[in-house]
Coordinates of C-alpha atoms and ligand atoms in Angstrom, one line a residue:
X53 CA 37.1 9.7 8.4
X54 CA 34.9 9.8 5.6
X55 CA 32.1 12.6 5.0
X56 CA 30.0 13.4 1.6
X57 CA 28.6 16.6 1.0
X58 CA 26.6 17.6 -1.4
X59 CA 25.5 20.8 -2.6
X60 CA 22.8 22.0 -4.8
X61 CA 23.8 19.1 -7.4
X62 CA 21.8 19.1 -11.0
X63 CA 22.4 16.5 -13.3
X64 CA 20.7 17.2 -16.8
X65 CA 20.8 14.6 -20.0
X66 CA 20.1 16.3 -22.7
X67 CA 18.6 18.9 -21.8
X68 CA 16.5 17.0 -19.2
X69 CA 16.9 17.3 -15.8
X70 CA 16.8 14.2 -13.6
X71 CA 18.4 15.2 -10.6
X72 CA 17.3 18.9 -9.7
X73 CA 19.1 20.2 -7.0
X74 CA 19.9 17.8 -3.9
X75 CA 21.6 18.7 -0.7
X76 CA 22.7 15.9 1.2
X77 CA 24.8 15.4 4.5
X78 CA 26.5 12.3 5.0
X79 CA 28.2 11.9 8.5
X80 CA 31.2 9.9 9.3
X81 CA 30.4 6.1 9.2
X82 CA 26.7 6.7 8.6
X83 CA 24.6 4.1 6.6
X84 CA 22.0 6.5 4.4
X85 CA 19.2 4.8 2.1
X86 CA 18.2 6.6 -1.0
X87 CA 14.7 5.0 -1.7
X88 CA 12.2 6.3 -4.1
X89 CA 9.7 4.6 -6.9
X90 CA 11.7 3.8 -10.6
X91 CA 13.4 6.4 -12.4
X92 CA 13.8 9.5 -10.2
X93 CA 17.0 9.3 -9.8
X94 CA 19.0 7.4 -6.8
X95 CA 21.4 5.5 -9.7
X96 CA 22.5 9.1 -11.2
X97 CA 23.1 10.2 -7.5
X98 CA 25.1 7.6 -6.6
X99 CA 26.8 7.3 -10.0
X100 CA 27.5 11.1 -9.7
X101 CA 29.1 10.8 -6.2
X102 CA 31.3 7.5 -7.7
X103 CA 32.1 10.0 -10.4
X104 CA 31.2 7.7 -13.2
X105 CA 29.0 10.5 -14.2
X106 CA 29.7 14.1 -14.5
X107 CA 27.9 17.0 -12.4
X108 CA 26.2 19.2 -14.4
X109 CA 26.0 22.0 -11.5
X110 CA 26.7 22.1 -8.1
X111 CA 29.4 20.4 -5.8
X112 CA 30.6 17.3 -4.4
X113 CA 32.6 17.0 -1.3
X114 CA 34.2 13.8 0.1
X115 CA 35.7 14.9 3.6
X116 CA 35.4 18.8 2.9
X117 CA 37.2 18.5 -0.7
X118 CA 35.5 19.3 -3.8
X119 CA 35.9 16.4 -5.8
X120 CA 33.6 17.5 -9.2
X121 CA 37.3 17.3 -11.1
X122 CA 38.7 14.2 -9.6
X123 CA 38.2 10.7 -11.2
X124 CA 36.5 7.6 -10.2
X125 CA 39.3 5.8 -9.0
X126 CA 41.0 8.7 -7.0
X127 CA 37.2 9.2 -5.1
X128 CA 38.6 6.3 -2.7
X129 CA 34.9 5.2 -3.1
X130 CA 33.6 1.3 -3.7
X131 CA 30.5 0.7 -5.5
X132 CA 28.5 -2.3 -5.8
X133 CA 25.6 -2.9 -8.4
X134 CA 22.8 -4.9 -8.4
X135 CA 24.5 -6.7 -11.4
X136 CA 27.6 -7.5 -9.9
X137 CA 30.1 -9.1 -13.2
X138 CA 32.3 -11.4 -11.7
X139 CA 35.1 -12.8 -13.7
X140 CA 33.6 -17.1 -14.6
X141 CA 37.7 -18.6 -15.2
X142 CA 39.1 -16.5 -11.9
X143 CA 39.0 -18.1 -8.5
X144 CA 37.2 -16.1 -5.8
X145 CA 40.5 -15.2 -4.2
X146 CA 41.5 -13.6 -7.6
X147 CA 38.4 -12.4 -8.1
X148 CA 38.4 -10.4 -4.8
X149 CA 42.0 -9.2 -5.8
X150 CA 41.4 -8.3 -9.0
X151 CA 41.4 -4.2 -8.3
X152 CA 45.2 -4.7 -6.6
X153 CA 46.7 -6.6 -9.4
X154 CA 45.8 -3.7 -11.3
X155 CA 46.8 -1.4 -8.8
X156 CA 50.2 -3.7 -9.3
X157 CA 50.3 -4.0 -5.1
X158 CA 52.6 -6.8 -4.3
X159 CA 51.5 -10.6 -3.6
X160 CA 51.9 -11.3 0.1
X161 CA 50.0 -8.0 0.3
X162 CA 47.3 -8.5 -1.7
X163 CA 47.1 -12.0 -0.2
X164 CA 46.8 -10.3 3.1
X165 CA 44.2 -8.2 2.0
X166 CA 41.9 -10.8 0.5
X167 CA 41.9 -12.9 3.5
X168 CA 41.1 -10.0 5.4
X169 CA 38.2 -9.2 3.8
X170 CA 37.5 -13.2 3.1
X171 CA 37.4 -13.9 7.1
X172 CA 35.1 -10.6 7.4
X173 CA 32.5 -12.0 4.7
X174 CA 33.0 -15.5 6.2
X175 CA 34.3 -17.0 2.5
X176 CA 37.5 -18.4 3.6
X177 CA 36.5 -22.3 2.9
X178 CA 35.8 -20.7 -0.9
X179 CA 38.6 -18.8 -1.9
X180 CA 39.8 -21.9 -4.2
X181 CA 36.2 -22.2 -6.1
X182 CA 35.0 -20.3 -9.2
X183 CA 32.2 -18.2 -9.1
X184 CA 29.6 -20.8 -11.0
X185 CA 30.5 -23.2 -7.6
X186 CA 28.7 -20.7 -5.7
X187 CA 25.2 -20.2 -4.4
X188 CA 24.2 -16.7 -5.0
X189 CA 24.6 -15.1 -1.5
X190 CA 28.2 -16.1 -1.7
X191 CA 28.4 -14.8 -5.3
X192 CA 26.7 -11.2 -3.8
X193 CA 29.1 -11.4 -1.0
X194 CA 32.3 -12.3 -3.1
X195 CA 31.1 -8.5 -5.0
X196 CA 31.0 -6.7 -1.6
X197 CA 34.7 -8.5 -0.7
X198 CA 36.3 -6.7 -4.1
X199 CA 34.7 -3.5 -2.5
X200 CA 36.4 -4.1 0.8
X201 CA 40.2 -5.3 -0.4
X202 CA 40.2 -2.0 -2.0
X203 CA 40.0 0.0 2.1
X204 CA 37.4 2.6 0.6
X205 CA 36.4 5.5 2.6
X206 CA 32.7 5.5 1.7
X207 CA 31.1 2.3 0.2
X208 CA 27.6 2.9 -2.2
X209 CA 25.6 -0.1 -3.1
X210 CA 23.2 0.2 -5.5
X211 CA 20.3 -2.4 -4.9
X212 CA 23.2 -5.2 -4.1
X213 CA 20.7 -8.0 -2.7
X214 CA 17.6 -7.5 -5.6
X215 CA 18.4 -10.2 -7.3
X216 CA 18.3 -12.9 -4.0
X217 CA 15.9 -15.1 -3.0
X218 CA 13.6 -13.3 0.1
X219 CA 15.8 -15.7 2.8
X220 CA 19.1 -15.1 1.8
X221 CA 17.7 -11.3 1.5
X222 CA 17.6 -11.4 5.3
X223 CA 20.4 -13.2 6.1
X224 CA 22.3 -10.5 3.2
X225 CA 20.7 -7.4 5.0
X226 CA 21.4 -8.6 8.8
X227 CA 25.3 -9.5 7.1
X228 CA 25.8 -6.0 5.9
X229 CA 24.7 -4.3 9.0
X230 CA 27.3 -6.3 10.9
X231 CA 29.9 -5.3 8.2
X232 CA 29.1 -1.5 8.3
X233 CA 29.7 -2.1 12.3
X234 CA 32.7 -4.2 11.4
X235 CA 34.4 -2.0 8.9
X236 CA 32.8 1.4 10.6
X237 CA 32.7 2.7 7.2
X238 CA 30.2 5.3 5.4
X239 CA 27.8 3.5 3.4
X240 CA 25.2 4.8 1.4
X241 CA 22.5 2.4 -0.4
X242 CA 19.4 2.4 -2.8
X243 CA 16.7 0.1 -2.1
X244 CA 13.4 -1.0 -3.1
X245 CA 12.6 -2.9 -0.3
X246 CA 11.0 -1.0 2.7
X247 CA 12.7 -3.4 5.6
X248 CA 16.1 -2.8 4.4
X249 CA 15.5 0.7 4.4
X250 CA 14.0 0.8 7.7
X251 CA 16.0 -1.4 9.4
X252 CA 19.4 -0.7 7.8
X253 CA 19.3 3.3 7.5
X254 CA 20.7 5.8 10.2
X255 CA 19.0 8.1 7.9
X256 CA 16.4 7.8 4.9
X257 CA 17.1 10.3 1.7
X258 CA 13.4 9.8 -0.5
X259 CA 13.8 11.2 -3.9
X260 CA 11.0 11.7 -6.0
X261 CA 11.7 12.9 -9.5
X262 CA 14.6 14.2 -8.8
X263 CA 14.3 16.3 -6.0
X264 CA 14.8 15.2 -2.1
X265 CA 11.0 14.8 -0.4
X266 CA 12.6 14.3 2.9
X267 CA 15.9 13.2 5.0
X268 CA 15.4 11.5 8.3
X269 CA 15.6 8.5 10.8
X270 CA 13.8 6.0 9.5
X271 CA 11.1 6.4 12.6
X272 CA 10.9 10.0 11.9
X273 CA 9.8 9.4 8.6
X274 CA 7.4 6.9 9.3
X275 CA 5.7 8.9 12.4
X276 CA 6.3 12.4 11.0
X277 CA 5.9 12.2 7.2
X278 CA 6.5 16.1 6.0
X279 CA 4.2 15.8 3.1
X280 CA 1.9 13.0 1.6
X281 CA 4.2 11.9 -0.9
X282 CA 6.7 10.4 1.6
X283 CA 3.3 9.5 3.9
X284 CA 2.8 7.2 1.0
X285 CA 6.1 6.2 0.2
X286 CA 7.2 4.6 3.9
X287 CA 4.9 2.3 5.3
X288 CA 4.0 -1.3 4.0
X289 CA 1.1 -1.6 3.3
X290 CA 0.2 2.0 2.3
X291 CA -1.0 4.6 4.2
X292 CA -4.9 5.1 4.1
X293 CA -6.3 8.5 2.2
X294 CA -9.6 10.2 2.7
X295 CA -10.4 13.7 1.7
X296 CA -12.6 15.5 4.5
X297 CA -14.1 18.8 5.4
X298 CA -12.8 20.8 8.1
X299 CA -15.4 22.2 10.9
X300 CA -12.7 24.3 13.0
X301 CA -9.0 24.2 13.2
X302 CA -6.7 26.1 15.8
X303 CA -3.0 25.9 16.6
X304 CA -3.7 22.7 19.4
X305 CA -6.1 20.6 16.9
X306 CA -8.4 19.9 13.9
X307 CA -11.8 18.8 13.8
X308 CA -12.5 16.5 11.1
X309 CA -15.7 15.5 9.7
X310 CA -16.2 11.6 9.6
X311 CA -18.6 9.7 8.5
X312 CA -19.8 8.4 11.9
X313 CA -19.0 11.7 13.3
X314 CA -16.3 14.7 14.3
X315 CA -13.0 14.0 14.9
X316 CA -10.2 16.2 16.5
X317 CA -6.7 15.6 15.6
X318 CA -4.3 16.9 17.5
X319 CA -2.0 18.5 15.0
X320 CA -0.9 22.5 14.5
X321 CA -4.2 24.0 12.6
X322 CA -2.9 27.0 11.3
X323 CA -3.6 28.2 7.9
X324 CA -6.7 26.1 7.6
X325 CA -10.0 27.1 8.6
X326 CA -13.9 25.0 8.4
X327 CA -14.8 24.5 5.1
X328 CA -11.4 23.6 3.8
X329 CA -11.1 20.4 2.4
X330 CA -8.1 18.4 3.6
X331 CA -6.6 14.7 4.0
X332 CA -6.5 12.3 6.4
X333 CA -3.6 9.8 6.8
X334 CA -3.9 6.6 8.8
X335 CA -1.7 3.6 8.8
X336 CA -3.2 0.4 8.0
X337 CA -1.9 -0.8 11.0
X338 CA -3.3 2.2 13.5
X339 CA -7.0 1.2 12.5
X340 CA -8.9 -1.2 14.8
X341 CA -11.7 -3.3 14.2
X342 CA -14.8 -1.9 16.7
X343 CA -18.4 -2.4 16.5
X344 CA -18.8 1.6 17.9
X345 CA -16.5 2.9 15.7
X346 CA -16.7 6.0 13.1
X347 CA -16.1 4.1 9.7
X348 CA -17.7 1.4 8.0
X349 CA -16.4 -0.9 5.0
X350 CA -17.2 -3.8 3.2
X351 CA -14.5 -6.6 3.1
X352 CA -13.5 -6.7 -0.6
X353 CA -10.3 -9.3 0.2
X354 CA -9.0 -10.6 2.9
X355 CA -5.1 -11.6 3.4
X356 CA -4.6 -13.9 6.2
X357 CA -0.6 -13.7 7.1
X358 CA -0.4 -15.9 10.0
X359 CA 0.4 -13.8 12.7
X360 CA -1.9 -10.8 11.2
X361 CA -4.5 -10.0 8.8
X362 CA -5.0 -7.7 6.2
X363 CA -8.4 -6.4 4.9
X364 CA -9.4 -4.5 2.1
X365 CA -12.5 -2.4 2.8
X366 CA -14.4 -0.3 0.5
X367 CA -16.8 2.2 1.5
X368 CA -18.5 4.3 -1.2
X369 CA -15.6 6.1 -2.8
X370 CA -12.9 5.2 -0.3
X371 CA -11.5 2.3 0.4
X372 CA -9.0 1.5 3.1
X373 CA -6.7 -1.1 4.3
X374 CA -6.8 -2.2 8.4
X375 CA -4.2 -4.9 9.5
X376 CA -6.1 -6.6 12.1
X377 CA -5.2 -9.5 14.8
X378 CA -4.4 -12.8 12.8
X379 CA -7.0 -14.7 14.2
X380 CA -9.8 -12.1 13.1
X381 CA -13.0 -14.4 12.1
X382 CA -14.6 -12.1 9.6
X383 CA -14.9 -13.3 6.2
X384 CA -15.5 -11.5 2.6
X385 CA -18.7 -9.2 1.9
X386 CA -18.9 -9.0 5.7
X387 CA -19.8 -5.2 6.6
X388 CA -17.6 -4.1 9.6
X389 CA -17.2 -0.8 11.6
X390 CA -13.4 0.5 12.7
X391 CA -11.8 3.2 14.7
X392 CA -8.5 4.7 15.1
X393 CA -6.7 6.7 17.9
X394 CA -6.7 10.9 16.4
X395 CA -3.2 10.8 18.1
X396 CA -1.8 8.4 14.9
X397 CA -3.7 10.1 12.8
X398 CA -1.8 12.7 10.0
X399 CA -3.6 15.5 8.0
X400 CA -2.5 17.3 4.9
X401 CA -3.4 20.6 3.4
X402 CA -4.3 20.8 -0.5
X403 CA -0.8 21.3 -1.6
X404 CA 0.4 17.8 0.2
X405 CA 2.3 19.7 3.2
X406 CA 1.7 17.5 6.5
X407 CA 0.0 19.5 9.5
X408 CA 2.9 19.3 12.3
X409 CA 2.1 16.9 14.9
X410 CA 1.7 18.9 19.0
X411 CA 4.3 16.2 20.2
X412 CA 6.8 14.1 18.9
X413 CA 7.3 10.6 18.9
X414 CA 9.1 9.3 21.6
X415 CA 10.9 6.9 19.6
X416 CA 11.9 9.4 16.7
X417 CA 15.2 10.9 18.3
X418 CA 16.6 7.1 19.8
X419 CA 20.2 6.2 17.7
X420 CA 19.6 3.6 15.4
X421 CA 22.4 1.7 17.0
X422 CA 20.5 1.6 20.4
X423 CA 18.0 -1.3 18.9
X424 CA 20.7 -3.3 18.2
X425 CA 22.5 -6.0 20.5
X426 CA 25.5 -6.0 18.4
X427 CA 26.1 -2.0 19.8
X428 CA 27.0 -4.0 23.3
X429 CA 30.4 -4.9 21.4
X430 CA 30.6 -1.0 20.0
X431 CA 33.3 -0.4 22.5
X432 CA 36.5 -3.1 20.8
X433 CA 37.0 -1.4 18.0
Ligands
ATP286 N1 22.4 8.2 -19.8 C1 21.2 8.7 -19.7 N2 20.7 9.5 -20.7 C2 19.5 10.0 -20.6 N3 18.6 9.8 -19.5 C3 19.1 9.0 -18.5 C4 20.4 8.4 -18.6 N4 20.5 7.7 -17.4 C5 19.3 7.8 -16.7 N5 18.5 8.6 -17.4 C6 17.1 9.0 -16.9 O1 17.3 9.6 -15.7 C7 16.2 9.3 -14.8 C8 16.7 8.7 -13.5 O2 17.3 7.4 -13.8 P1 17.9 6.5 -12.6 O3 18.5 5.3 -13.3 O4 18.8 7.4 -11.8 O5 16.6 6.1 -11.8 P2 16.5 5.2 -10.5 O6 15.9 6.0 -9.4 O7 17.8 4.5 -10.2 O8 15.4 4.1 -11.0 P3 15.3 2.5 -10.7 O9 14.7 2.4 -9.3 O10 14.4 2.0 -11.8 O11 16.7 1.9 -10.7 C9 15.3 8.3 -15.6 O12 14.2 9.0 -16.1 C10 16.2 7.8 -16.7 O13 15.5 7.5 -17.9
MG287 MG1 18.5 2.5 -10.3

């Protein structure tokens, strides 16, 4: 059993406050990914639930106990950086039982323990070699095993795989969502990268300057964005932006004006009326190449990926990105028209606040754990 709590924490540095009130739930073995762009924050959050740094105001809980007083090493919490120090003239086995020397637990045990955590991690043929004999996905997973000898009840890993190659990022990522199944542990974990965050998180935390934007599944986020910032923020490429004028607007839909004509979207309109100005959102990916279509750009660039194709289009003022069908034949300076369904379309008010969507997403609610094959073998443990 391991739950986090935390309530209305603040973290100020002399006299400047980085982390400005969060409240976060963590459930029992949940996997949560802080994400958010450089400097607002996810290190102090996580080195304020390690307790490596102190809480200014607020509370901490770990399993309904306020923790605030209690040190690092009494948190029963692992935490693995993105520079993970392991000792050069120590042998991986020692380097993995390191914490239980010092923790003076006997040898047979600690033995026990590493080989545990060795056959887990898959580094049993390496326990002999030092760390300069290894490639650096062994190295990274050597880090995570000292985390694991020492049993903790909620592991935090700050950006553990940023300094890998993009393969053995994969093959890292896909590894520690078969440990957090393995170990059923609570993990939480900062990332840059938007696939790990997407495909690792039972629930997204994104911070911007120090203050949560939004907690949710990682589809929830990415279908129902609560504000613009966090439209922005999830989604690879970017979300598209265009500022346009309302006509009408009523609690089943908004009329738009486009370009190449009105458009409704079916989100709640209340509180804005015609003449307001407001923002569309649409996904790079939910815009379609079509001769008929409402919006016109010129092809500034034009990425060819293999399987898909991304183009940059700039119209006027605006410019927008549409991933189209790999095999698209246009070329640069070409002038295209595009569409999109209203459905996938967002809107925000002045003040960045989404327009709530008239239905859900049908995927939004399914368990992480439900996409995965690995979930078959949920039942052993
Ligand atoms: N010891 C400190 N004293 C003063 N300011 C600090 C200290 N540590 C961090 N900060 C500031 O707090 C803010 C948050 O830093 P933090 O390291 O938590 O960001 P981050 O979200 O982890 O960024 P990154 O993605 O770059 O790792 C930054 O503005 C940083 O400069
Ligand atoms: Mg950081």
């Amino acid at each position: 059993m391991a739950t986090l709590h935390l309530n209305n924490i603040v973290k100020d540095f002399g006299g400047t406050q980085v982390i400005k009130g969060v409240d976060l739930e963590v459930k029992d073995r949940e996997f949560v990914v802080f994400v958010g762009p450089s400097g607002c924050g996810k290190s102090t959050l996580m080195r304020m639930i390690a307790g490596l740094e102190s809480t200014t105001s607020g509370e901490i809980a770990i399993d309904g106990e306020r923790v605030n007083e209690v040190g690092p090493a009494d948190r029963g919490l692992a935490m693995v950086f993105q520079s993970y120090a392991l000792y050069p003239h120590m042998s991986v086995e020692d380097n993995m039982g390191f914490s239980l020397r010092l923790a003076k637990v006997p040898k047979a045990e600690r033995r026990e323990k590493v080989l545990a955590a060795a056959r887990i991690l898959q580094l049993e043929p390496l326990l002999d070699r030092k760390p300069k004999a290894l490639s650096g996905g062994q190295r990274q997973r050597v880090a995570i095993g000292r985390a694991i000898v020492r049993n903790p009840s909620i592991f935090l890993f700050d950006e553990p795989l940023s300094n890998l190659d993009a393969a053995l990022r994969v093959q890292m990522r896909i590894e520690l969502a078969q440990l957090h199944e393995e170990l059923d542990a609570t993990m939480i974990y900062v990332t840059h990268d938007q696939i790990e965050a997407m495909t690792m998180a039972d629930k997204i935390v994104v911070l911007q300057d120090g203050v949560v934007e939004q907690i949710g599944s990682p589809m929830e986020l990415y279908h129902h964005p609560r504000n613009r910032f966090v439209a922005g923020f999830i989604g690879s490429p970017k979300m598209n932006f265009l500022e346009v004028e309302v006509r009408g607007a009523d609690a089943e839909g908004v009329e738009v004006a486009l370009p190449g004509g009105d458009c409704r979207v079916p989100v709640a309109g209340d509180g804005v009326s015609a003449g307001d100005v407001v923002t569309l959102g649409i996904r790079p990916e939910h815009l379609a190449l079509d001769e008929q279509g409402p919006l016109t750009g010129q092809i500034q660039v034009i990425e060819r990926l293999g399987g898909v194709t991304s183009l940059y289009l700039e119209h006027g003022d605006s410019e927008w990105i549409l991933v189209a069908d790999g095999d698209v034949a246009h070329r640069v300076r070409d002038h295209v028209r595009f569409t999109f369904d209203p459905a996938r379309a967002h809107l925000f008010t002045a003040d960045g606040l989404a327009l709530a969507h008239l239905e859900r997403h049908p995927l939004v609610d399914i368990d992480r754990k439900e996409n995965r094959a690995s979930s078959a073998s949920g039942g052993q443990r």
